[in-house]
XYZ file of C-alpha atoms in Angstrom:
778
model
C 82.569 36.446 -16.723
C 83.694 40.057 -16.203
C 82.836 39.816 -12.503
C 84.732 36.534 -12.147
C 87.674 38.078 -13.969
C 87.677 40.975 -11.494
C 88.115 38.479 -8.659
C 90.774 36.472 -10.521
C 88.720 33.318 -10.943
C 86.682 31.498 -13.601
C 83.318 29.846 -14.059
C 84.990 26.488 -13.496
C 85.514 27.373 -9.834
C 82.717 29.805 -8.986
C 79.090 30.482 -9.834
C 77.537 33.936 -9.539
C 74.006 34.196 -8.173
C 72.590 37.703 -8.571
C 70.659 39.010 -5.551
C 69.052 42.270 -4.501
C 72.073 43.057 -2.341
C 74.663 41.637 0.035
C 72.035 41.106 2.741
C 69.873 39.008 0.416
C 72.928 36.915 -0.460
C 73.562 36.198 3.229
C 69.930 35.261 3.772
C 70.137 32.874 0.813
C 73.144 31.115 2.393
C 71.377 30.698 5.732
C 68.308 29.242 4.038
C 70.099 26.862 1.669
C 73.167 25.641 3.583
C 72.932 21.854 4.243
C 72.499 22.179 8.024
C 72.096 19.100 10.212
C 69.797 20.060 13.098
C 70.007 19.056 16.743
C 68.282 15.825 17.745
C 69.320 13.614 14.809
C 71.594 10.568 14.906
C 74.360 12.537 13.194
C 76.416 15.214 14.966
C 74.629 18.542 14.482
C 75.883 21.579 12.552
C 77.139 24.859 13.995
C 76.975 28.374 12.616
C 79.933 30.380 13.918
C 80.491 34.058 13.205
C 83.028 36.652 14.255
C 81.512 39.187 16.664
C 83.027 41.936 14.486
C 80.399 41.228 11.817
C 77.679 43.187 10.074
C 74.107 42.909 11.365
C 73.155 40.992 8.223
C 75.638 38.243 9.130
C 74.563 38.031 12.771
C 70.949 38.002 11.595
C 71.534 34.636 9.889
C 71.244 33.054 13.339
C 67.510 33.784 13.243
C 67.161 31.372 10.335
C 69.525 28.767 11.796
C 67.616 28.853 15.106
C 64.378 28.061 13.265
C 66.171 25.015 11.822
C 67.298 23.931 15.306
C 70.942 24.712 14.557
C 73.093 26.336 17.225
C 74.909 29.624 16.575
C 78.205 30.418 18.271
C 79.685 33.953 18.339
C 83.492 34.023 18.208
C 85.541 37.021 19.335
C 88.547 37.927 17.155
C 91.025 37.118 19.917
C 89.493 33.634 20.292
C 90.039 32.652 16.661
C 93.676 33.766 16.872
C 94.196 31.332 19.742
C 92.259 28.459 18.128
C 95.231 26.779 16.399
C 94.667 23.171 17.438
C 93.825 20.224 15.220
C 91.067 17.766 16.015
C 91.955 14.110 16.723
C 92.299 12.044 13.537
C 89.126 10.044 14.199
C 87.053 13.241 14.483
C 88.451 14.711 11.255
C 86.556 12.088 9.243
C 83.169 13.420 10.374
C 81.257 14.979 7.441
C 78.808 17.174 9.400
C 78.865 20.579 7.669
C 79.636 23.663 9.768
C 79.790 27.274 8.597
C 82.188 29.953 9.811
C 81.619 33.565 8.731
C 84.006 36.474 9.081
C 84.538 39.806 7.335
C 87.557 40.320 5.106
C 87.464 43.905 6.397
C 85.622 45.245 9.423
C 83.084 47.817 8.332
C 83.495 49.432 11.782
C 87.247 49.951 12.072
C 88.699 48.904 8.708
C 90.674 46.066 10.301
C 91.523 43.436 7.672
C 91.293 39.900 8.987
C 93.708 37.331 7.502
C 92.537 35.776 4.257
C 94.782 32.841 5.207
C 92.082 31.846 7.696
C 90.055 30.498 4.760
C 92.446 27.678 3.920
C 93.466 27.135 7.557
C 89.856 26.560 8.616
C 88.915 24.434 5.617
C 91.992 22.244 6.122
C 91.344 21.803 9.830
C 94.512 23.645 10.823
C 92.363 26.291 12.511
C 89.166 25.378 14.359
C 86.658 28.089 15.380
C 85.296 25.631 17.963
C 86.341 22.082 18.791
C 83.661 19.953 17.218
C 83.832 17.064 14.708
C 82.847 17.928 11.153
C 83.761 19.699 7.929
C 84.109 23.475 7.960
C 82.967 25.788 5.182
C 83.873 29.472 5.085
C 81.657 32.475 4.357
C 83.826 35.515 3.589
C 81.850 38.760 3.945
C 83.703 40.832 1.351
C 81.275 43.751 0.967
C 83.496 46.318 2.710
C 86.799 44.802 1.569
C 86.256 44.736 -2.203
C 85.293 48.414 -2.358
C 88.974 49.358 -2.075
C 91.083 46.162 -2.151
C 91.780 43.399 -4.677
C 90.418 39.937 -3.832
C 92.058 36.941 -5.511
C 89.694 33.971 -5.299
C 92.210 31.885 -7.198
C 94.350 31.979 -4.040
C 91.789 32.484 -1.267
C 89.011 30.075 -2.181
C 86.232 30.810 0.268
C 83.020 28.839 -0.192
C 80.661 31.825 -0.143
C 81.476 35.450 -0.961
C 78.593 37.954 -0.805
C 79.300 41.326 -2.443
C 77.495 44.623 -3.034
C 78.150 46.403 -6.320
C 77.238 49.901 -5.219
C 80.014 49.694 -2.621
C 82.412 49.258 -5.540
C 80.997 51.733 -8.085
C 78.361 53.742 -6.238
C 75.811 52.168 -8.607
C 73.480 50.261 -8.858
C 72.021 50.308 -5.344
C 69.655 47.359 -5.681
C 72.009 44.700 -6.980
C 74.385 42.335 -5.225
C 75.717 38.869 -5.833
C 76.696 35.685 -4.093
C 79.799 33.958 -5.426
C 79.497 30.256 -4.613
C 82.362 27.790 -4.818
C 81.258 25.090 -7.252
C 82.458 22.369 -4.877
C 79.684 23.173 -2.402
C 77.064 24.445 -4.856
C 75.477 20.983 -5.422
C 74.955 20.593 -1.654
C 72.778 23.689 -1.337
C 69.113 23.039 -0.661
C 66.141 25.059 -1.839
C 62.453 24.739 -0.994
C 60.752 27.676 -2.707
C 60.849 27.862 -6.486
C 60.027 31.063 -8.329
C 59.653 31.966 -11.981
C 62.545 30.849 -14.136
C 63.995 28.375 -11.609
C 62.121 25.228 -12.656
C 63.079 22.832 -15.430
C 59.602 21.317 -15.051
C 56.795 21.173 -12.474
C 53.140 20.182 -12.153
C 50.458 22.509 -10.839
C 48.108 19.653 -9.885
C 50.665 17.371 -8.234
C 53.679 17.751 -5.985
C 56.229 17.441 -8.756
C 59.108 19.865 -9.331
C 62.430 19.463 -11.097
C 64.963 22.327 -10.733
C 67.098 23.793 -13.457
C 70.559 22.358 -13.745
C 72.370 25.694 -13.479
C 72.950 26.739 -9.871
C 72.498 30.407 -10.780
C 69.180 29.815 -12.560
C 68.009 27.595 -9.720
C 68.492 30.299 -7.095
C 67.601 33.462 -9.030
C 63.845 33.591 -8.397
C 61.885 35.724 -10.830
C 63.282 38.322 -13.210
C 66.792 39.415 -12.381
C 67.667 43.121 -12.606
C 69.058 42.684 -16.108
C 69.412 46.384 -16.957
C 71.578 46.904 -13.879
C 73.521 43.731 -14.614
C 74.325 45.088 -18.089
C 75.683 48.251 -16.430
C 78.184 46.252 -14.357
C 80.523 45.562 -17.276
C 80.765 49.279 -17.965
C 81.363 49.868 -14.258
C 84.301 47.478 -14.107
C 85.763 48.792 -17.370
C 85.544 52.444 -16.301
C 86.961 51.623 -12.862
C 89.959 49.984 -14.511
C 90.401 52.838 -16.975
C 90.190 55.598 -14.358
C 92.308 54.018 -11.642
C 94.530 51.343 -13.153
C 93.039 48.598 -11.009
C 92.212 47.598 -7.454
C 95.820 47.441 -6.258
C 96.269 51.123 -7.070
C 92.968 51.919 -5.379
C 94.205 50.049 -2.325
C 97.442 52.054 -2.181
C 95.719 55.381 -2.931
C 92.988 55.037 -0.298
C 95.370 53.708 2.329
C 97.760 56.625 1.754
C 94.905 59.046 2.440
C 93.798 57.111 5.536
C 97.393 56.819 6.824
C 97.991 60.552 6.473
C 94.649 61.465 8.083
C 95.213 59.034 10.955
C 98.716 60.406 11.586
C 97.539 64.014 11.865
C 94.302 63.193 13.671
C 95.954 61.059 16.338
C 98.445 63.846 17.115
C 95.993 66.709 17.547
C 96.117 67.934 21.142
C 94.463 70.637 23.214
C 96.612 73.172 25.050
C 96.449 71.010 28.197
C 97.854 68.014 26.314
C 94.536 66.204 26.031
C 93.857 64.433 22.714
C 91.191 65.912 20.437
C 89.928 62.497 19.298
C 89.848 58.914 20.483
C 90.454 56.569 17.550
C 89.039 53.046 17.638
C 91.482 50.825 15.773
C 93.283 47.509 16.078
C 96.267 48.717 13.993
C 98.619 51.684 13.754
C 97.768 52.304 10.067
C 101.236 51.225 8.938
C 100.282 48.384 6.578
C 97.536 48.339 3.907
C 97.382 44.551 4.162
C 95.990 44.730 7.697
C 94.180 48.083 7.647
C 91.603 49.452 5.235
C 90.794 53.112 4.491
C 88.373 53.535 7.408
C 88.942 55.704 10.488
C 86.525 55.346 13.401
C 86.668 57.823 16.261
C 84.918 60.051 18.754
C 85.715 63.708 19.336
C 86.679 64.657 22.885
C 86.598 67.936 24.777
C 89.489 69.344 26.806
C 88.488 67.214 29.804
C 88.443 63.954 27.878
C 84.635 63.777 27.713
C 83.108 62.471 24.477
C 81.155 64.884 22.294
C 78.018 63.226 20.961
C 78.277 61.957 17.386
C 75.085 63.829 16.433
C 76.766 67.123 17.241
C 79.843 66.164 15.203
C 77.593 65.139 12.292
C 75.758 68.480 12.403
C 79.001 70.415 12.408
C 80.457 68.303 9.590
C 77.419 68.938 7.392
C 78.018 72.688 7.716
C 81.448 72.086 6.166
C 79.936 69.923 3.378
C 81.525 66.796 4.846
C 79.574 63.559 4.917
C 80.353 61.264 7.834
C 78.507 58.238 9.118
C 77.625 57.938 12.797
C 76.277 55.364 15.237
C 77.339 51.727 15.393
C 77.317 51.164 11.604
C 75.236 47.959 11.759
C 78.074 46.305 13.695
C 77.055 46.107 17.344
C 79.775 43.581 18.172
C 82.634 45.855 17.122
C 80.904 48.853 18.680
C 80.701 47.066 22.031
C 84.296 45.881 21.787
C 85.825 49.271 20.973
C 83.574 51.522 23.076
C 83.402 49.215 26.077
C 79.627 48.835 25.939
C 78.406 45.778 27.865
C 75.420 43.605 26.985
C 73.626 45.122 29.967
C 74.396 48.615 28.655
C 72.787 47.787 25.299
C 69.614 46.647 27.043
C 69.564 49.663 29.388
C 70.066 52.008 26.435
C 67.094 50.414 24.703
C 64.982 51.026 27.802
C 66.197 54.633 27.785
C 64.757 55.009 24.276
C 67.894 54.453 22.177
C 67.507 52.284 19.080
C 69.852 51.591 16.170
C 70.008 54.495 13.763
C 68.689 57.248 16.032
C 70.516 60.343 17.264
C 70.716 59.506 20.957
C 74.485 59.755 21.116
C 75.153 60.020 24.861
C 73.421 58.275 27.764
C 74.663 59.135 31.256
C 77.618 60.828 29.586
C 78.742 57.670 27.796
C 78.729 57.351 23.981
C 76.307 54.981 22.289
C 78.252 55.100 19.029
C 80.997 56.899 17.149
C 81.937 58.729 13.939
C 83.355 57.011 10.840
C 85.104 58.414 7.796
C 85.896 56.258 4.770
C 88.015 56.890 1.684
C 87.172 55.533 -1.772
C 88.843 55.613 -5.167
C 87.273 59.014 -5.856
C 88.589 60.562 -2.622
C 91.284 63.212 -2.985
C 94.025 64.623 -0.842
C 91.975 67.825 -0.540
C 89.191 65.751 1.011
C 91.550 64.620 3.761
C 92.776 68.184 4.291
C 89.217 69.527 4.393
C 88.255 67.013 7.064
C 91.329 67.718 9.212
C 90.855 71.463 8.897
C 87.233 70.996 9.969
C 88.323 69.204 13.161
C 90.957 71.870 13.860
C 88.612 74.791 13.164
C 85.825 73.462 15.377
C 87.889 72.065 18.259
C 91.117 74.048 18.531
C 91.866 77.716 18.998
C 94.788 79.137 17.003
C 97.069 78.749 20.010
C 96.046 75.098 20.428
C 96.530 74.073 16.810
C 100.331 74.116 16.845
C 102.314 71.963 14.440
C 99.489 69.722 13.207
C 97.513 72.746 12.034
C 100.502 74.023 10.040
C 101.062 70.554 8.605
C 97.525 70.385 7.306
C 97.470 73.800 5.730
C 100.544 75.573 4.434
C 103.261 72.956 3.663
C 100.897 70.327 2.342
C 98.962 72.665 0.116
C 102.150 74.014 -1.423
C 103.593 70.560 -2.071
C 100.542 69.108 -3.826
C 101.202 68.851 -7.586
C 98.432 69.830 -9.988
C 98.183 66.291 -11.313
C 98.198 64.507 -7.959
C 94.628 63.326 -8.449
C 95.577 61.190 -11.413
C 96.076 57.514 -10.675
C 98.896 57.570 -13.208
C 100.679 59.846 -10.749
C 100.402 57.400 -7.856
C 104.158 57.501 -7.278
C 104.086 61.289 -6.921
C 101.219 61.014 -4.436
C 103.128 58.402 -2.473
C 106.254 60.579 -2.357
C 104.210 63.590 -1.335
C 102.564 61.699 1.499
C 105.887 60.321 2.682
C 107.195 63.870 2.894
C 104.063 64.834 4.811
C 104.649 62.072 7.341
C 108.246 63.202 7.722
C 107.088 66.683 8.582
C 104.842 65.171 11.208
C 107.452 63.001 12.875
C 108.398 65.789 15.233
C 104.905 65.755 16.673
C 104.744 63.675 19.903
C 103.132 60.318 19.185
C 99.800 59.362 20.689
C 101.515 56.786 22.884
C 103.991 59.390 24.174
C 101.327 61.904 25.120
C 98.397 59.841 26.300
C 100.616 58.075 28.800
C 101.175 61.277 30.752
C 97.729 62.823 30.284
C 94.847 61.634 32.419
C 91.229 62.695 31.827
C 89.528 64.599 34.597
C 86.997 62.831 36.753
C 83.473 63.128 35.290
C 81.249 65.458 37.270
C 78.483 63.489 38.960
C 77.623 61.406 35.891
C 77.473 64.500 33.663
C 74.248 65.708 35.270
C 74.666 69.130 33.728
C 75.294 67.862 30.195
C 72.017 69.342 29.004
C 72.555 72.896 30.290
C 75.235 75.559 30.474
C 77.575 75.973 33.407
C 75.570 78.973 34.566
C 74.319 78.557 38.123
C 70.568 78.057 38.225
C 68.539 78.805 41.356
C 66.744 75.849 42.882
C 63.589 77.901 43.319
C 62.335 81.353 42.431
C 62.160 83.527 45.537
C 60.629 86.837 44.588
C 62.650 88.847 42.084
C 61.442 90.195 38.776
C 58.414 88.485 37.238
C 58.818 86.444 34.063
C 56.770 87.762 31.152
C 56.134 87.021 27.497
C 58.205 89.397 25.357
C 57.238 88.189 21.879
C 54.953 85.713 20.143
C 55.673 84.203 16.740
C 53.817 81.739 14.584
C 55.034 80.133 11.387
C 51.966 79.401 9.234
C 54.110 77.714 6.552
C 56.698 75.326 7.926
C 60.269 76.638 7.477
C 59.082 79.980 6.071
C 59.300 83.394 7.713
C 57.832 84.175 11.136
C 54.587 86.099 11.647
C 54.887 88.206 14.809
C 51.764 89.016 16.837
C 51.005 90.664 20.175
C 47.997 88.466 20.953
C 46.906 85.210 19.374
C 44.351 82.425 19.856
C 45.478 79.029 21.093
C 44.164 75.918 19.341
C 44.340 72.193 20.001
C 47.688 71.904 18.205
C 49.347 75.042 19.560
C 49.043 78.591 18.287
C 46.179 78.726 15.812
C 47.410 78.094 12.234
C 51.015 77.578 13.362
C 52.708 75.300 10.816
C 49.458 74.222 9.197
C 51.050 74.386 5.735
C 54.343 73.185 4.280
C 56.179 73.359 0.965
C 57.034 70.053 -0.731
C 59.168 69.272 -3.764
C 57.963 67.555 -6.926
C 58.299 64.180 -5.167
C 56.088 65.260 -2.278
C 58.988 65.472 0.197
C 58.908 68.300 2.754
C 61.314 71.156 1.952
C 63.050 73.015 4.790
C 65.655 75.736 4.989
C 68.321 73.020 5.155
C 67.679 72.273 1.488
C 66.286 75.668 0.428
C 67.416 78.640 2.575
C 65.290 81.052 0.492
C 62.188 79.698 2.210
C 62.898 82.192 4.995
C 62.194 84.983 2.481
C 58.613 83.757 1.994
C 56.503 85.890 4.381
C 53.071 84.515 5.300
C 50.624 86.484 7.484
C 47.222 85.505 8.829
C 44.196 87.787 8.443
C 41.619 86.380 10.850
C 39.002 88.987 9.886
C 39.039 88.125 6.184
C 39.922 84.465 6.827
C 42.893 84.382 4.486
C 46.637 83.821 4.642
C 48.540 86.412 2.615
C 51.937 85.328 1.269
C 54.515 87.880 0.164
C 58.075 87.795 -1.180
C 60.388 90.347 -2.763
C 59.752 90.750 -6.485
C 56.459 88.848 -6.320
C 52.847 90.027 -6.213
C 51.126 89.068 -2.940
C 48.970 85.956 -3.108
C 46.306 84.731 -0.703
C 45.203 81.298 0.462
C 41.861 80.768 2.252
C 41.964 79.736 5.915
C 38.850 77.680 5.376
C 39.660 73.969 5.353
C 39.062 72.584 1.845
C 38.976 68.959 2.930
C 35.359 68.590 1.920
C 35.734 70.272 -1.476
C 36.993 67.364 -3.545
C 40.459 67.717 -2.029
C 42.679 64.704 -2.563
C 43.978 63.557 0.804
C 47.508 62.204 0.724
C 49.883 60.952 3.386
C 53.057 62.868 4.154
C 55.767 62.560 6.737
C 57.301 65.127 9.083
C 60.269 63.526 10.847
C 58.755 60.387 12.361
C 55.174 61.682 12.334
C 52.732 60.605 9.649
C 50.304 63.349 8.640
C 47.327 63.609 6.317
C 47.544 66.539 3.928
C 45.898 67.987 0.836
C 47.236 70.103 -2.020
C 46.443 73.848 -2.080
C 46.219 74.115 -5.857
C 48.069 75.156 -8.992
C 48.012 78.918 -8.412
C 50.055 78.958 -5.219
C 52.229 76.094 -6.520
C 53.181 78.215 -9.538
C 53.880 81.255 -7.319
C 56.228 79.299 -5.016
C 57.934 77.506 -7.919
C 58.650 80.835 -9.626
C 60.103 82.427 -6.504
C 62.198 79.436 -5.397
C 63.252 78.529 -8.929
C 62.330 74.869 -8.603
C 59.110 72.824 -8.922
C 57.267 72.726 -5.603
C 53.791 72.762 -4.119
C 52.012 73.989 -0.997
C 50.154 71.394 1.033
C 48.060 71.751 4.181
C 47.402 69.411 7.060
C 43.963 67.871 6.842
C 41.764 68.695 9.822
C 40.059 65.288 9.926
C 43.193 63.378 10.952
C 45.573 64.618 13.625
C 49.173 63.599 14.173
C 49.621 61.933 17.537
C 52.846 62.670 19.359
C 54.944 60.031 21.049
C 53.895 59.066 24.562
C 57.322 60.016 25.933
C 56.597 63.615 24.992
C 53.390 63.717 26.997
C 54.815 62.491 30.271
C 52.838 64.016 33.100
C 49.826 64.847 30.941
C 46.591 62.974 31.244
C 46.982 59.540 29.713
C 43.402 59.710 28.531
C 44.177 62.823 26.512
C 45.372 62.691 22.911
C 47.979 65.386 22.272
C 47.949 66.378 18.621
C 50.623 68.106 16.566
C 50.551 70.317 13.511
C 53.390 70.022 10.993
C 56.019 70.676 13.677
C 58.899 68.256 14.228
C 58.679 67.687 17.942
C 56.189 69.624 20.091
C 53.416 72.216 19.977
C 55.502 75.129 21.249
C 59.129 76.200 21.417
C 60.157 78.685 24.114
C 63.381 80.690 24.395
C 64.633 83.174 26.983
C 66.018 86.630 26.116
C 68.516 86.348 29.001
C 69.857 83.123 27.474
C 70.114 84.869 24.097
C 72.109 87.672 25.718
C 74.592 85.261 27.238
C 74.988 83.367 23.970
C 75.467 86.677 22.129
C 78.612 87.329 24.209
C 80.139 84.025 23.054
C 79.218 84.612 19.409
C 80.421 88.223 19.399
C 83.865 87.073 20.474
C 84.088 84.803 17.417
C 82.519 87.046 14.757
C 83.948 90.134 13.084
C 80.516 91.784 13.068
C 78.468 90.968 16.201
C 74.864 89.939 15.680
C 71.965 91.992 16.953
C 69.639 90.477 19.562
C 66.720 90.761 17.140
C 68.535 88.685 14.526
C 69.524 86.004 17.042
C 65.954 85.699 18.297
C 64.689 85.164 14.758
C 67.341 82.526 14.032
C 66.047 80.338 16.881
C 62.483 80.361 15.461
C 60.617 80.138 18.775
C 56.888 80.544 19.336
C 57.202 82.142 22.765
C 60.039 84.500 23.735
C 60.199 85.336 27.441
C 62.005 87.838 29.627
C 63.409 85.986 32.636
C 66.009 87.266 35.142
C 68.382 84.297 34.847
C 69.877 82.873 31.656
C 69.019 79.224 31.005
C 66.792 79.007 34.061
C 64.067 77.749 31.708
C 65.920 74.441 31.536
C 65.127 73.884 35.218
C 61.379 74.042 34.664
C 59.087 71.059 34.577
C 55.923 72.986 33.693
C 54.667 76.553 33.344
C 51.363 78.430 33.599
C 50.358 81.409 31.485
C 46.965 82.669 32.511
C 44.570 79.725 32.367
C 46.922 77.708 30.166
C 49.193 75.027 31.597
C 52.198 73.720 29.685
C 54.317 70.642 30.223
C 58.051 70.966 29.489
C 58.985 67.939 27.365
C 62.701 68.564 26.920
C 65.376 70.778 25.401
C 65.609 71.601 21.700
C 68.749 70.166 20.081
C 69.686 72.657 17.393
C 70.660 71.982 13.792
C 72.115 74.053 10.976
C 68.941 76.138 10.443
C 70.170 78.560 13.134
C 73.092 79.310 10.788
C 70.696 80.934 8.299
C 70.039 84.673 8.514
C 66.242 84.842 8.497
C 66.297 88.223 6.734
C 68.673 87.374 3.879
C 68.853 83.585 3.646
C 72.649 83.657 3.940
C 74.460 80.935 5.926
C 77.059 81.471 8.641
C 78.317 78.175 10.080
C 79.981 80.040 12.957
C 76.626 80.327 14.743
C 76.240 76.586 15.396
C 79.940 76.288 16.246
C 79.598 79.122 18.778
C 76.543 77.504 20.332
C 78.436 74.235 20.617
C 81.396 75.987 22.241
C 79.154 77.896 24.647
C 77.010 74.966 25.733
C 79.713 72.320 26.076
C 78.945 68.923 24.560
C 75.439 69.685 23.326
C 73.773 72.198 21.032
C 70.603 72.603 23.106
C 68.832 75.943 23.136
C 65.231 76.525 24.171
C 62.621 74.132 25.562
C 59.680 72.308 24.034
C 56.198 72.694 25.518
C 52.938 70.777 25.231
C 49.567 71.829 26.624
C 46.275 70.095 27.291
C 43.861 70.282 24.322
C 41.167 72.901 24.613
C 37.485 72.341 23.952
C 37.440 75.249 21.530
C 40.169 76.645 19.319
C 39.316 80.153 20.528
C 38.800 79.437 24.239
C 42.048 81.195 25.243
C 44.793 83.437 23.947
C 48.455 84.176 24.525
C 49.416 87.831 24.887
C 52.675 89.764 25.042
C 53.177 90.964 28.617
C 51.406 87.976 30.215
C 53.125 86.590 33.289
C 54.799 83.183 33.136
C 54.687 81.092 36.325
C 57.173 78.188 36.248
C 57.261 75.060 38.396
C 60.811 73.882 39.059
C 62.017 70.321 38.957
C 62.070 68.680 42.380
C 65.637 67.575 41.638
C 67.705 70.340 40.090
C 69.926 67.861 38.275
C 69.208 68.131 34.585
C 68.496 64.776 32.975
C 69.643 64.031 29.437
C 66.896 64.579 26.867
C 64.891 61.513 25.895
C 64.390 62.374 22.233
C 67.601 62.711 20.308
C 66.762 63.524 16.776
C 67.817 67.001 15.762
C 64.489 68.745 16.126
C 64.558 72.332 15.095
C 61.204 74.007 14.944
C 61.352 74.319 11.170
């Protein structure tokens, strides 16, 4: 009853069916709607959906197809032009059809008219011209998180909702609100516990419960979470004053952010972002508190969303990236064709990965959303992040001043209170007034034209430094340093000569630290891991671990797999690995030093982690390339000349320039080389070092770990920002290597001073990397 009250309706009009989430509610509709399939004497049903719909809505067509019911996608512009009534004789047809559309696009925040509900049900608006009776599914999951929905006025037939989108809790509970006029028509085949009034086990006899909710809620509902909902609604009302105030509050934040963001310009007049929206953010009835965009460089080229996400995380800002489970809207706003989607799949891009650019074109975008708990400082923090990372002080101009000084001074101490909504509104109106002198997006973009892309962005993966097409004499390339990292994400162990094993340098990343839930810990979560110093003593067959303020502790190198070790399965990025625990003694030592419960685990030698085939291109297909606990490849190589060039960029941005030694340690490479040319390593397809041959499998896309000083554990977000500025639209630095497995772990060694013989790519154009997760060496 409290839920129905929230949506301004009663049990006389609607029934609530609890589900595991909004997706489960949509699946229930597809399975139980009274479809009439093709091939019967009656006209068949149609399932129509707006292309700007969540994956879970589009996925309903899989069920309808199995029932021999046709699905018809409708573009938003088509439904706006579909205002034509059917002939009178066709209006009497009772064939049920279902039209689904979102009350608010989860991609752009566009609010579609709720008046469509009555217009479609009355026949005033027809999604497609076909005889029959239309029912409406209103996907309200995004809408109800920040806007009031009055089902007394807008009586859709089905309304799936997700409670955690309203409160942030609980995550495993949703509901389907069903209009009681259609509820008796719903069909159900499976019956679970609690749904039967009576049935026979020995005969085909089943009689359902009378209550629609009880009939469709199979098994035990999540009653403890359901109890929590009343408290959620009550607290929401008490804190905010209701959904209308939430609507005004969140829209004010979005309107302000949009106004500043859309007016940010580089010195050459080019916009800093491209916003994907169907509105001008002037009316909360047609626009929700969602801003979808891509960041551009000075030439109008899109920066990959993965890079923006990495930078945002350094500023403690959470954004969402990709296509947001809404491929239709993503295609519409980004201009991605059906053929592009299929080509991107062939190129290795799948939903949810970090492949953000293919042939220089974006595969997705960045989204920020405001909720009832969002504050004006949140909006300022985000805008200052964009300004700090994209604009120099001379570029920032008026928008930068508007975000910082005037706005901060005019914010009252109590502006966060929902009882002070009027003050917030006045404050934001003043803010907009201050911004009116900034040229509008329409005024500026009309006279600014992006530069022509350079040969399909062939150099997107490298710096602008000229790279020779072949090495003709000159200084030899040699190994300057060798590092291994016995414990993943802990300190480096530097050596001058070291054996090579089947998984890379012997004992490199054979161990890792996990939290009390068995999840791998890295410096992203615990920077103090870099202060844990492991070293390998091959003579005594032990690993010695040291840290300041702690007594040294040793771990045997001998594999304990056969000594009653419990083998468990762990995960490193996308790789599944078999591991075993190294015991209570070392677990206690690490827990004491890090100040949190954790354990040391080691990769089991009897099961090896197989790398992806794409990373072994060019290697023998009959050979299995195995990995230790690394993220991506067996080896990571960096070039001192490249470090030197990057140091010049960083020094210009930092008050205290970094030493070369510190920069080298931040990039956590296995092999550090001295080569004459900076970034020439990115032209190599393979290298030879003595008898060892290595395949180059791609560049290393850097993450925030390079921001951590490996001697102190302190963060400096300027490092990643400087790398981004120096390298253009990517944060690549260093190359990954794989080598053919050896018959013996000790059959060869790598030594400082050894000569490196590279083989250049036949075509000097640098191809975009195939693997796009952020893969730091850890």
